[in-house]
XYZ file of C-alpha atoms in Angstrom:
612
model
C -21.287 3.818 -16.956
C -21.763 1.290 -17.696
C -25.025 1.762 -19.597
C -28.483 -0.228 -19.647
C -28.573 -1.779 -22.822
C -31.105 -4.571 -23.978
C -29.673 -7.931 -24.599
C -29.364 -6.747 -28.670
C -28.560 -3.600 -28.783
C -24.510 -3.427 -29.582
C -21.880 -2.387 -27.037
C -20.382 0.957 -28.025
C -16.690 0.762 -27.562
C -14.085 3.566 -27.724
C -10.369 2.320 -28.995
C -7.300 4.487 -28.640
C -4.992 3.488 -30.216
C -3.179 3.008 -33.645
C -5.633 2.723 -36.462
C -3.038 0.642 -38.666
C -1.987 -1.534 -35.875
C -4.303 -2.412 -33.212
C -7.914 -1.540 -35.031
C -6.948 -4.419 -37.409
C -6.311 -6.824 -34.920
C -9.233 -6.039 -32.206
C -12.115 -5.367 -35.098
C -12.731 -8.918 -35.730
C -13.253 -10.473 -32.736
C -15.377 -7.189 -31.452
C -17.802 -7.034 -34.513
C -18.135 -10.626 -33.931
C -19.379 -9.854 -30.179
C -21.968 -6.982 -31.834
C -19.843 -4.018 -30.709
C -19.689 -0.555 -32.407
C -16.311 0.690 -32.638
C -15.670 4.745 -31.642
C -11.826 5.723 -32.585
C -10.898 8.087 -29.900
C -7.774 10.506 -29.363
C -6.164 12.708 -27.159
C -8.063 15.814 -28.570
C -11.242 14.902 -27.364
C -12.037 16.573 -24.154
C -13.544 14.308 -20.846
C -17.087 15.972 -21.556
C -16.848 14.947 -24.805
C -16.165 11.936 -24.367
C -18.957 11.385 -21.913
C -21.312 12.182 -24.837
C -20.054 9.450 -26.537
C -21.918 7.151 -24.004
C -20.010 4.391 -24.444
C -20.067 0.689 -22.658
C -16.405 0.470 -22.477
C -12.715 1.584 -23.798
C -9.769 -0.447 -25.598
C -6.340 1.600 -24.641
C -3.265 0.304 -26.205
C -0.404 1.079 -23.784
C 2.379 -0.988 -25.376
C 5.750 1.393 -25.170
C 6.078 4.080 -26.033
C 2.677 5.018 -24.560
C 3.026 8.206 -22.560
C 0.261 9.844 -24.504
C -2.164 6.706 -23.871
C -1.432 7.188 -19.923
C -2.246 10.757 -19.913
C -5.507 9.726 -21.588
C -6.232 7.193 -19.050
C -5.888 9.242 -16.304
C -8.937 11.278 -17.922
C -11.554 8.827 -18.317
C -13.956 8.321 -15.957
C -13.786 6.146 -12.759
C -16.005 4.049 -13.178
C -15.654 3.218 -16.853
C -14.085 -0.556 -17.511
C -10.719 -0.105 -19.554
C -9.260 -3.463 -20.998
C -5.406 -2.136 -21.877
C -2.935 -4.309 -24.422
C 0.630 -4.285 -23.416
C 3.645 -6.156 -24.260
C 5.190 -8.782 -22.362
C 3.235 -11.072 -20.036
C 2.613 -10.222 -15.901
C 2.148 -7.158 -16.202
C -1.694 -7.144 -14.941
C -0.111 -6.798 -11.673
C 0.647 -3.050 -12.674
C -2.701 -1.868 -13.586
C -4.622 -2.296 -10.319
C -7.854 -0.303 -11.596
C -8.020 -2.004 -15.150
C -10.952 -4.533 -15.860
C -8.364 -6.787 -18.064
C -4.866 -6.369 -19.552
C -4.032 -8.383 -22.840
C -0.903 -9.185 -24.481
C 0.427 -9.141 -28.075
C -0.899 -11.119 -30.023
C -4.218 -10.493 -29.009
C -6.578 -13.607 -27.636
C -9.255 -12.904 -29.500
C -11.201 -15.557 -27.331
C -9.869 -13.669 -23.907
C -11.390 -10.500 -25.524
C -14.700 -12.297 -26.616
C -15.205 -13.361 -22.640
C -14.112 -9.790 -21.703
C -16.808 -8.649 -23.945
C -19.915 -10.946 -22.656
C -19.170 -10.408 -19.004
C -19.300 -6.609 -19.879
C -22.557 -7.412 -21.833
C -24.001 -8.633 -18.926
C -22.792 -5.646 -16.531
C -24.242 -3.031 -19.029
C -27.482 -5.293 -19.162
C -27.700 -4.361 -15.127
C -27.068 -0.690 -14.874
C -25.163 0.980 -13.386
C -26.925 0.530 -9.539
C -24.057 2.094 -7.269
C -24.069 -0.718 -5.130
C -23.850 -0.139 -1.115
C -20.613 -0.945 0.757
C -19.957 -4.567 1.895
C -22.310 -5.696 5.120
C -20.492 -7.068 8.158
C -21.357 -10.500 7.294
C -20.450 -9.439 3.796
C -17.022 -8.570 5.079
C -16.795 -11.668 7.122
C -17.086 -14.189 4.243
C -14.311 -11.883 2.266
C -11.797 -12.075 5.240
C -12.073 -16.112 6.053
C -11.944 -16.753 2.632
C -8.875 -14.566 1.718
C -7.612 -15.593 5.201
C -7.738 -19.169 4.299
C -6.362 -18.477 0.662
C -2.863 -16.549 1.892
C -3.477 -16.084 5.742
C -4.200 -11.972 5.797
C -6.153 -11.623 8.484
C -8.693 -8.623 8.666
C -10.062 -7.910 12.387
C -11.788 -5.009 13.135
C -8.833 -2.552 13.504
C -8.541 -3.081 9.225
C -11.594 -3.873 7.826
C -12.129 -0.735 6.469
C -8.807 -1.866 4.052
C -10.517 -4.694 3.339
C -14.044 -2.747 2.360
C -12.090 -0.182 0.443
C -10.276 -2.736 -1.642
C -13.578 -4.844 -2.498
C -15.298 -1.238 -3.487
C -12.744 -0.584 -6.145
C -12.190 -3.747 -7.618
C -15.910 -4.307 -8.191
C -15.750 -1.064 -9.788
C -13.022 -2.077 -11.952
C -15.062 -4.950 -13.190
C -18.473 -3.302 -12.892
C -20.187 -5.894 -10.147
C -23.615 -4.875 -9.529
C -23.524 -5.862 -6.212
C -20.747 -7.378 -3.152
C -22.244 -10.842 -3.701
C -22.033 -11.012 -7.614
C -18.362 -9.496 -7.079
C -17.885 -12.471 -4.513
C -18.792 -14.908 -7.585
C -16.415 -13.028 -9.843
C -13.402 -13.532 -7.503
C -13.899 -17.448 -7.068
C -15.032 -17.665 -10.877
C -11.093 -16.246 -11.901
C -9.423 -16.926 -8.606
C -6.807 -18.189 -10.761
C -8.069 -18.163 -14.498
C -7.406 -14.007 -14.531
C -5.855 -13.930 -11.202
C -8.384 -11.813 -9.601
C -7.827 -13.104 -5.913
C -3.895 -11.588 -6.508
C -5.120 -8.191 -7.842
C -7.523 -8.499 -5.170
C -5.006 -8.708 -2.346
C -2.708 -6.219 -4.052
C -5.082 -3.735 -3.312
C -5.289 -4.710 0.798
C -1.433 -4.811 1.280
C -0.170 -1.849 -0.633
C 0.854 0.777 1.763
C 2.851 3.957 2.579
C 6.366 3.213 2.389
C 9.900 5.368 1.608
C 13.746 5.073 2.020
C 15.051 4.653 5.469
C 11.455 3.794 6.688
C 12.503 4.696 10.997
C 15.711 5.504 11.569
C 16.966 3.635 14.817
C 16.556 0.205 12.874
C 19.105 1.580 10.655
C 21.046 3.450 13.027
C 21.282 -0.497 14.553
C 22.442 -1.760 11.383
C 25.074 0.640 10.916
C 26.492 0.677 14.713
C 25.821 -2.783 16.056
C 24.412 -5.395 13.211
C 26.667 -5.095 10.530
C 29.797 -4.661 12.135
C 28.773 -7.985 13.971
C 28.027 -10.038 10.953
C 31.151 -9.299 9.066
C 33.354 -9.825 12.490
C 31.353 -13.294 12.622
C 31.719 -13.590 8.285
C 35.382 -12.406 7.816
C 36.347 -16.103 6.860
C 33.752 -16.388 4.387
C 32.906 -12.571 3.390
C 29.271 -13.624 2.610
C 25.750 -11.823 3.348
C 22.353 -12.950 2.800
C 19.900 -10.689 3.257
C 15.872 -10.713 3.745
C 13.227 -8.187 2.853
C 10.158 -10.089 3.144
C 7.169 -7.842 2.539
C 9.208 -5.831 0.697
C 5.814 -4.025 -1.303
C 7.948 -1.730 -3.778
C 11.309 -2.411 -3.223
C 12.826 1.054 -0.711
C 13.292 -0.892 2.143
C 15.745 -3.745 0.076
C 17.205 -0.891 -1.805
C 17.775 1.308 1.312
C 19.198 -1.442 3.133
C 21.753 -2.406 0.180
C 22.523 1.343 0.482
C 23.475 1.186 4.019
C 26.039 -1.962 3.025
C 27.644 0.052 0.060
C 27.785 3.581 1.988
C 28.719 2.897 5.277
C 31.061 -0.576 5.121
C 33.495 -0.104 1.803
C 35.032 -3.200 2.919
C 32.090 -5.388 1.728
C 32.940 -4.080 -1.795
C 34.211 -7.372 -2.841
C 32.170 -9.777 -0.946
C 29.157 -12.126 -1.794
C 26.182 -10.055 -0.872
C 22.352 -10.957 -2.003
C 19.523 -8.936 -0.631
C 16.507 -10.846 -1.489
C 12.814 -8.505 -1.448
C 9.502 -10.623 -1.459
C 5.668 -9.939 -1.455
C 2.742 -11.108 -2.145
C 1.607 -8.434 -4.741
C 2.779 -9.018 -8.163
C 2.033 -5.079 -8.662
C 4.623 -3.931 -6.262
C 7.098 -6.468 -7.186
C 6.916 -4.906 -10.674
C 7.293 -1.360 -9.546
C 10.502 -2.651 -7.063
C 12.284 -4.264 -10.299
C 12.203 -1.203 -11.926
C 13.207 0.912 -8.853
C 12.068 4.252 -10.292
C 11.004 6.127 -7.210
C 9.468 10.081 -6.774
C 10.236 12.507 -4.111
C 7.990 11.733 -1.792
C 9.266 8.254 -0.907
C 12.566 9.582 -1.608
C 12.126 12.380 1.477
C 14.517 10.796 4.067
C 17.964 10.030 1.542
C 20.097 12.993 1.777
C 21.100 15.039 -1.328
C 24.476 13.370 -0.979
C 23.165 9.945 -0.767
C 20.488 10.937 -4.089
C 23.197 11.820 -6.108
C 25.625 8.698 -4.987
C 22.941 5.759 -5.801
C 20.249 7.086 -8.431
C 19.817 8.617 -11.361
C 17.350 11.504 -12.604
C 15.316 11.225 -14.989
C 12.319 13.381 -15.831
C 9.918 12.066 -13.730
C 11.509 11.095 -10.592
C 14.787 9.172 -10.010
C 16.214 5.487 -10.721
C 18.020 3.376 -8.681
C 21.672 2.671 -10.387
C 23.122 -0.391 -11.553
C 25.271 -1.070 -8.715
C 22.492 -1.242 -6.212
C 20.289 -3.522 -8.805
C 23.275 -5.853 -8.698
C 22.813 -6.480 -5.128
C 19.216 -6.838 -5.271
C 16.594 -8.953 -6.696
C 12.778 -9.634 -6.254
C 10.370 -12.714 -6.489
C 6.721 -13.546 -4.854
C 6.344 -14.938 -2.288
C 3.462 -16.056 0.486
C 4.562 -16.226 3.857
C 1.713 -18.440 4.869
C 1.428 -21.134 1.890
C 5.044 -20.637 0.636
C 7.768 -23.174 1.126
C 10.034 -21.493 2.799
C 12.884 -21.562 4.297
C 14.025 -23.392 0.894
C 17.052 -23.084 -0.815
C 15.217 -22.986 -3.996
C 14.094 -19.052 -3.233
C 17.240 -17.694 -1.472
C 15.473 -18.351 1.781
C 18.028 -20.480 3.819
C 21.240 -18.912 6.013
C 19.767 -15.460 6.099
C 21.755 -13.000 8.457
C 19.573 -10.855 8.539
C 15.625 -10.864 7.729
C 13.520 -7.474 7.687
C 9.848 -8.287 8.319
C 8.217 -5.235 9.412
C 4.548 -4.554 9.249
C 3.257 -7.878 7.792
C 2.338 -9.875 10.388
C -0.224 -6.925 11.671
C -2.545 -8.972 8.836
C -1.757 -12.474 10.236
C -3.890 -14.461 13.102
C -1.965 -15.458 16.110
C -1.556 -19.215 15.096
C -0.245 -17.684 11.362
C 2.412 -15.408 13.825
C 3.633 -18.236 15.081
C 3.876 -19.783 12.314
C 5.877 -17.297 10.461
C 8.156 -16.580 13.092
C 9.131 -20.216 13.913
C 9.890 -20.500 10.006
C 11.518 -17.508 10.033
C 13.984 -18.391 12.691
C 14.950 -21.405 10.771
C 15.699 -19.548 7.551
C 18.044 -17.053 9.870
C 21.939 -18.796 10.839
C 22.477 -18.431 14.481
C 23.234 -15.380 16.068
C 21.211 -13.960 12.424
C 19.058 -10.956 13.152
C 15.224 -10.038 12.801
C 13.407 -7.104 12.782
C 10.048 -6.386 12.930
C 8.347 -3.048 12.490
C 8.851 -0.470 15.130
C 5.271 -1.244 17.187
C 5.706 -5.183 16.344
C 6.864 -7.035 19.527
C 7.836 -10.669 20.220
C 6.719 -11.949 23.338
C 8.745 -14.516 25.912
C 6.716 -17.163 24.236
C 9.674 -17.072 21.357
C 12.393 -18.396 23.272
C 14.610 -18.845 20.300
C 14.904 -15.036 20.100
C 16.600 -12.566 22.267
C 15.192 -9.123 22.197
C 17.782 -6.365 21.997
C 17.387 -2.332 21.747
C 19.619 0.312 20.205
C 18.634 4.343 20.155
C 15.113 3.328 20.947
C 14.875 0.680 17.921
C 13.927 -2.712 19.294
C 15.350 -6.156 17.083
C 15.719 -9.697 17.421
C 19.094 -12.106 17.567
C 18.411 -15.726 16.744
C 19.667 -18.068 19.388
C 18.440 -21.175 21.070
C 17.303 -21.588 25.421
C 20.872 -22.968 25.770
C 22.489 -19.364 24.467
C 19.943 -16.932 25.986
C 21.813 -15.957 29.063
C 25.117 -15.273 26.964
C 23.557 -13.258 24.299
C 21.231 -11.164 27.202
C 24.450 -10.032 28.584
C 26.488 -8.978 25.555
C 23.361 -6.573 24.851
C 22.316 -5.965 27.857
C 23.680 -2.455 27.824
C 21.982 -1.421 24.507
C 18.498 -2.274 26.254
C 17.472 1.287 26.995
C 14.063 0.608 27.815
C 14.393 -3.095 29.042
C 11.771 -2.338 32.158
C 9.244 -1.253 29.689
C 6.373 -3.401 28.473
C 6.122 -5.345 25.140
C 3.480 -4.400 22.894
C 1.319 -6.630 20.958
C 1.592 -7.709 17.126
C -1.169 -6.695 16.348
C -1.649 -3.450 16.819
C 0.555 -0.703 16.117
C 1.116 1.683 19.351
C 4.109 3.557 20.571
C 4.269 6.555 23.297
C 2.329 8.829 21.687
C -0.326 7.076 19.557
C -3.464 4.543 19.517
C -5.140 2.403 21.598
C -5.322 -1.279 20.037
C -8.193 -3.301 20.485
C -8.332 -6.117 23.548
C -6.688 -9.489 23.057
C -8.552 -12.182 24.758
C -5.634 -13.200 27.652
C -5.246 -16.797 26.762
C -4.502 -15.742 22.880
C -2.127 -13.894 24.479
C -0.606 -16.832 26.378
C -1.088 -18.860 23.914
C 0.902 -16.995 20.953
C 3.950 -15.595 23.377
C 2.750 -12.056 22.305
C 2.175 -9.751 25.290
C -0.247 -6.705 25.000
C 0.879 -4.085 27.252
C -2.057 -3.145 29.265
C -0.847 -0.320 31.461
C 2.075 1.926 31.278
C 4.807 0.808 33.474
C 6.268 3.701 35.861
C 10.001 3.323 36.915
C 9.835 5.724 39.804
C 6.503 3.714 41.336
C 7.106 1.389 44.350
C 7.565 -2.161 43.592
C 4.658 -2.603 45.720
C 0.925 -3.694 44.577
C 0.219 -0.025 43.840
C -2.411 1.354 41.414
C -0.657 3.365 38.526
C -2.976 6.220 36.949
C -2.014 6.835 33.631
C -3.824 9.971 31.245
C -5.829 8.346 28.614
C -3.925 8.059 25.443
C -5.812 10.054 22.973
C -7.112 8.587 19.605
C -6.311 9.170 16.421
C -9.210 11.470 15.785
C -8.845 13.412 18.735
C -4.766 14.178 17.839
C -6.132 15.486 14.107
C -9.153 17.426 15.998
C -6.475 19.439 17.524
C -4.018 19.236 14.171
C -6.994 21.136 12.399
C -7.323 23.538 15.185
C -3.389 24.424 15.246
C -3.771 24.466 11.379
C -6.697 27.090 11.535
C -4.448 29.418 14.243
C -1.477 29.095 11.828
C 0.486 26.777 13.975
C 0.904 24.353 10.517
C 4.609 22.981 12.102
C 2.579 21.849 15.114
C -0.180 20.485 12.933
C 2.307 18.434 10.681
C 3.883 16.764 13.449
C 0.563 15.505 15.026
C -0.033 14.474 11.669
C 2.897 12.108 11.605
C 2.555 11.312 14.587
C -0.432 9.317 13.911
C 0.773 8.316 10.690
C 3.781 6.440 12.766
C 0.963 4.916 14.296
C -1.099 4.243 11.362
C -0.696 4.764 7.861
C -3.576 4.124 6.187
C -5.571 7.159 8.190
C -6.930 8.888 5.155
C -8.238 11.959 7.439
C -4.075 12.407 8.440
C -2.811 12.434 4.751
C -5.863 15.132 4.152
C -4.800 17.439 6.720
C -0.864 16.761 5.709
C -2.091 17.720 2.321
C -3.971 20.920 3.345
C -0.762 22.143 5.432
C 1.607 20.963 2.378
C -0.883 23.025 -0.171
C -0.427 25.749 2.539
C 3.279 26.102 2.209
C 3.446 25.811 -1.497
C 4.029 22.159 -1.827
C 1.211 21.793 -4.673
C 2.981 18.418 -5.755
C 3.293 17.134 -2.539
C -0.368 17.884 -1.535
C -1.663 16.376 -4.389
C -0.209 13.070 -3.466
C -1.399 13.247 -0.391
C -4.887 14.074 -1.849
C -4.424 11.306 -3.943
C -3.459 9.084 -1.191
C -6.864 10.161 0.594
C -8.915 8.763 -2.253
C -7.317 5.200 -2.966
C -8.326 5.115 0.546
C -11.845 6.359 0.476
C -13.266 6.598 -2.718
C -16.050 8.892 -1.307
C -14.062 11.782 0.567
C -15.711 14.518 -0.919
C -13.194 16.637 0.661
C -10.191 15.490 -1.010
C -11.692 15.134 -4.682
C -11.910 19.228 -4.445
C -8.938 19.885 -2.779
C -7.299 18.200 -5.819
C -9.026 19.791 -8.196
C -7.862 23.273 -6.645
C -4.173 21.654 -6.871
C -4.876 20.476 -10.388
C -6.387 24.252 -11.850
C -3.740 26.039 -10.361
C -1.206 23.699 -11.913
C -3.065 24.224 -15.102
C -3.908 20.654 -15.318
C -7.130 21.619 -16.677
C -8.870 17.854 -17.560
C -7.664 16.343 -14.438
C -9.227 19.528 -12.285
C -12.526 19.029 -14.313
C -12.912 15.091 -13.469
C -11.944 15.836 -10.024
C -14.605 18.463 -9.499
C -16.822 16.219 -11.302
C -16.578 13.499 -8.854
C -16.884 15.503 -6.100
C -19.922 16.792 -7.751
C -21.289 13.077 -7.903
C -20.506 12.097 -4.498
C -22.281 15.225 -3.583
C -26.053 14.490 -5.220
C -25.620 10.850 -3.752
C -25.886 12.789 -0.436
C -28.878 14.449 1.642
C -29.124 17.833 2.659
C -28.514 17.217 6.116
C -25.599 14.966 5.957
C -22.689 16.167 7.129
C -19.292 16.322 4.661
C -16.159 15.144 6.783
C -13.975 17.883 7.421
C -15.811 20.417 5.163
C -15.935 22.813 8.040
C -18.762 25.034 7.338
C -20.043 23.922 4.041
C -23.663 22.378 3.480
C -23.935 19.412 0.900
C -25.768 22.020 -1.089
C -23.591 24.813 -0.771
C -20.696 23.052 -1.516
C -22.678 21.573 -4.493
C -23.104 24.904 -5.833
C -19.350 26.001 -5.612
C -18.625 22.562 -7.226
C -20.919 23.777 -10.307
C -19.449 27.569 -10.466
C -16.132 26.355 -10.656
C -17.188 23.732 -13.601
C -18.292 26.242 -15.391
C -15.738 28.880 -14.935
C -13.165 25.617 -15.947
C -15.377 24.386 -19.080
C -15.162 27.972 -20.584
């Protein structure tokens, strides 16, 4: 899907949804296009509903619409769904949906919907290769110019993954004719936003590295309300906040540890640039995964349960609030977006995206939204060079952070935290790449970028107990990423799983978008009984790599033992198809000892056994 159909033949379309409500409204404008209507509901079965062959589906998921989600969730991947909601933004939420359409229905939106469909079911259904390197190229200057993401060679394979699925999503035939589609509705349907949702979205939870907020509690916030007594007034940045833990964690830190702020004039702002995590942060509705480091005490202090996971309470939406915003083409700092006489901005993990002029950029604009003496903190392998002399660099319980100062103050402020700098003879480490102890090499930095942007790459491990001579210092090779999860599968294979799961977030800390380090986690987690846990984690391995064979069967062994029937038989099924696009002699990633055909075979036993 979708199907070859000649230019008259009429698009079959399957509608769920109410057939006194929405049927009405839709049937006019699609009989108009030449499309055959096919009423669907949640008793027909996925290989039913393949037989009905159709171009595309119509889902109404206006509330309550719990059953139309669970149908969803069935269809097939590659099939274009246009949903109808209520209320306007909400495209943002549906990252894999061709189009999303409001009440009332624009029957003209739905007409265009309907002839660029047309066209894609006119071409087939070619399963068009991956994105060249010149391909690639054009994608990254041009989103690069648009919002200043920058996508080098240490995340390009983001970038390809998030141009595979949304030409899926609007069934391109090929990278260039997606290319057209994005710069046709750059702004019209907002594809270059659901575009760059896709590339920023990443692994986050509550309490995201612990010495930042072991800072916060011991040294930053007892400073700012010793400087803010006289005022009793806080304003706080989360910019890159993607879905809203780190603002809410933070806001949790002010109300838990300091119940003398109880009365003052505290705003914690969170921004991003996708419109699809800002959406899931305003509702703060959170499961147990990203919910792993808040203790039971602080779980039952600051949200609620529900069925499905638990909600932030009222107290902690009071203090927060959430609004878009670009870091490169924004006007900030602006008292317009709450961006002015911050005393504190968290900016962790963004900038890894940014080119060395952006950096600079950004950080000189952040420093003038901060008050003096504010703070700034970057992510844990993010490092400011001595190129940013408006910042001194301080250290508590290993956590490095920034306090905002000018040349004339340096001296003063390097003393009065001079004794939290643990590490102060150590070496910086570059934006750009994201290494600590224990983790990756980044790629070389040309020296006079390095100059140029005040952001030094550290080059060789510094050795306290060396002579201060011109000595040569021998360091072990630090080991990739693939050679740490070589050994985690080994130590997973003896039994050793404890072992495994730490080298598993140990490379995690260092990257996490490694889909081969959420598989393992979620073979060790389906291991010890964490079926839930595992399938997230296979789950996680997919939005990643739409072709790991590995993790579509995992997940359907999560999904059959659940009893989760349907979703087991569309996960087999895709493994299945991934498998026939393969030769015999390929080799399946982590598949240990299976053959593409051998593993093709179980796929089909276990179909049938499941279809019965």
């Amino acid at each position: 899907m979708p199907l070859r159909r000649k230019r008259s033949s009429p698009l079959r379309v399957a509608v769920f949804g109410d057939a006194t409500t929405l049927i009405p409204v839709i049937t006019p404008p699609l009989i108009a296009k030449n499309c055959q209507i096919i009423p669907v509901d949640n008793t027909l079965s996925p290989a039913a509903f393949r037989e009905l062959q159709v171009d595309f589906c119509i889902i109404d998921l206006t509330e309550p619409a719990l059953a139309a989600h669970v149908f969803m969730r069935r269809l097939p991947a590659e099939l274009p769904i246009i949903a109808v909601v209520t209320g306007t933004g909400r495209e943002f939420e549906f990252a894999e949906i061709f189009d999303v359409l409001t009440l009332p229905i624009d029957a003209v939106r739905l007409g265009e919907d309907i002839d660029y469909l047309r066209m894609a079911a006119r071409c087939g259904d070619p399963a068009p290769l991956p994105p060249t390197d010149t391909e690639l190229e054009e994608f990254s200057e041009f989103i690069s110019k648009k919002c200043g993401l920058h996508f080098d060679r240490r995340n390009r394979k983001t970038l390809e993954r998030g141009i595979q699925r949304r030409m899926r999503v609007v069934a391109a035939p090929s990278v260039a004719a997606y290319f057209t589609y994005l710069q046709d509705f750059l702004e019209s349907r907002r594809e270059f936003k659901k575009l760059v949702a896709l590339l920023t979205i990443g692994e986050t939870s509550f309490f995201r590295f612990d010495p930042h907020f072991a800072a916060l509690i011991e040294k930053v916030i007892p400073e700012l309300i010793k400087v803010h007594q006289e005022s009793r007034r806080l304003r706080i940045w989360s910019a890159g906040c993607s879905t809203g833990e780190e603002a809410y964690s933070l806001a949790i830190t002010l109300l838990q540890h300091f119940p003398q702020l109880a009365d003052w004039d505290i705003t914690i702002l969170g921004t991003d640039i996708s419109h699809q995590s800002l959406a899931a942060a305003r509702q703060g509705h959170y499961q147990d995964r990203t919910l792993r480091n808040v203790t039971p005490k602080l779980l039952a202090g600051w949200f609620i349960q529900d069925g499905s996971g638990w909600t932030v309470n009222e107290r902690l939406r009071s203090l927060t609030r959430f609004a878009f915003l670009n870091l490169q083409s924004e006007t900030y700092p602006s008292p317009k977006n709450g961006t002015t006489e911050c005393d504190l901005i968290f900016c962790r993990n963004v900038m890894i995206y940014f080119r060395p002029e952006t950096v600079r950029a950004v950080v000189s604009r952040l420093r003038r939204a901060l008050r003096p003496g504010g703070y700034l903190f970057l992510g844990h392998a993010e490092t400011l060079g001595a190129g940013f002399l408006d910042f001194v660099r301080c250290q508590h319980h290993g956590g490095t952070y920034y306090r905002a100062g000018g040349q004339e103050n340096v001296d003063s402020a390097t003393n009065e935290f001079s004794h939290q700098d643990e590490n102060k003879n150590k070496p910086q480490f570059i934006l750009f790449g994201k290494i600590n102890d224990n983790s990756l090499l980044v790629p070389s930095v040309p020296q006079d970028e390095k100059e140029k942007s005040g952001i030094i790459l550290a080059d060789k491990v510094n050795n306290k107990t060396s002579s201060p001579k011109n000595t040569t210092i021998i360091t072990p090779p630090t080991p990739t990423a693939d050679q740490l999860l070589d050994q985690g599968f080994s130590l997973a294979d003896q039994g050793r799983l404890d072992e495994a799961l730490a080298l598993c977030r140990q490379v995690l800390r260092a990257d996490d978008l490694s889909p081969r380090a959420y598989f393992l986690r979620g073979l060790i987690l389906d291991q010890q009984g964490q079926s839930a846990l595992a399938a997230e984690d296979f789950q996680r391995v997919i939005l990643l790599d739409l072709k790991a064979v590995m993790a579509h069967y995992h997940l359907a062994n999560v999904y059959r033992r659940s009893g989760r029937k349907a979703e087991a038989l569309r996960s087999l099924q895709t493994a299945l198809r991934l498998l026939t696009r393969m030769g015999d002699e390929e080799t399946i990633a982590d598949a240990k000892d299976w053959t593409v055909s051998g593993l093709q075979e179980r796929c089909r036993t276990e179909l049938k056994q499941l279809e019965k």
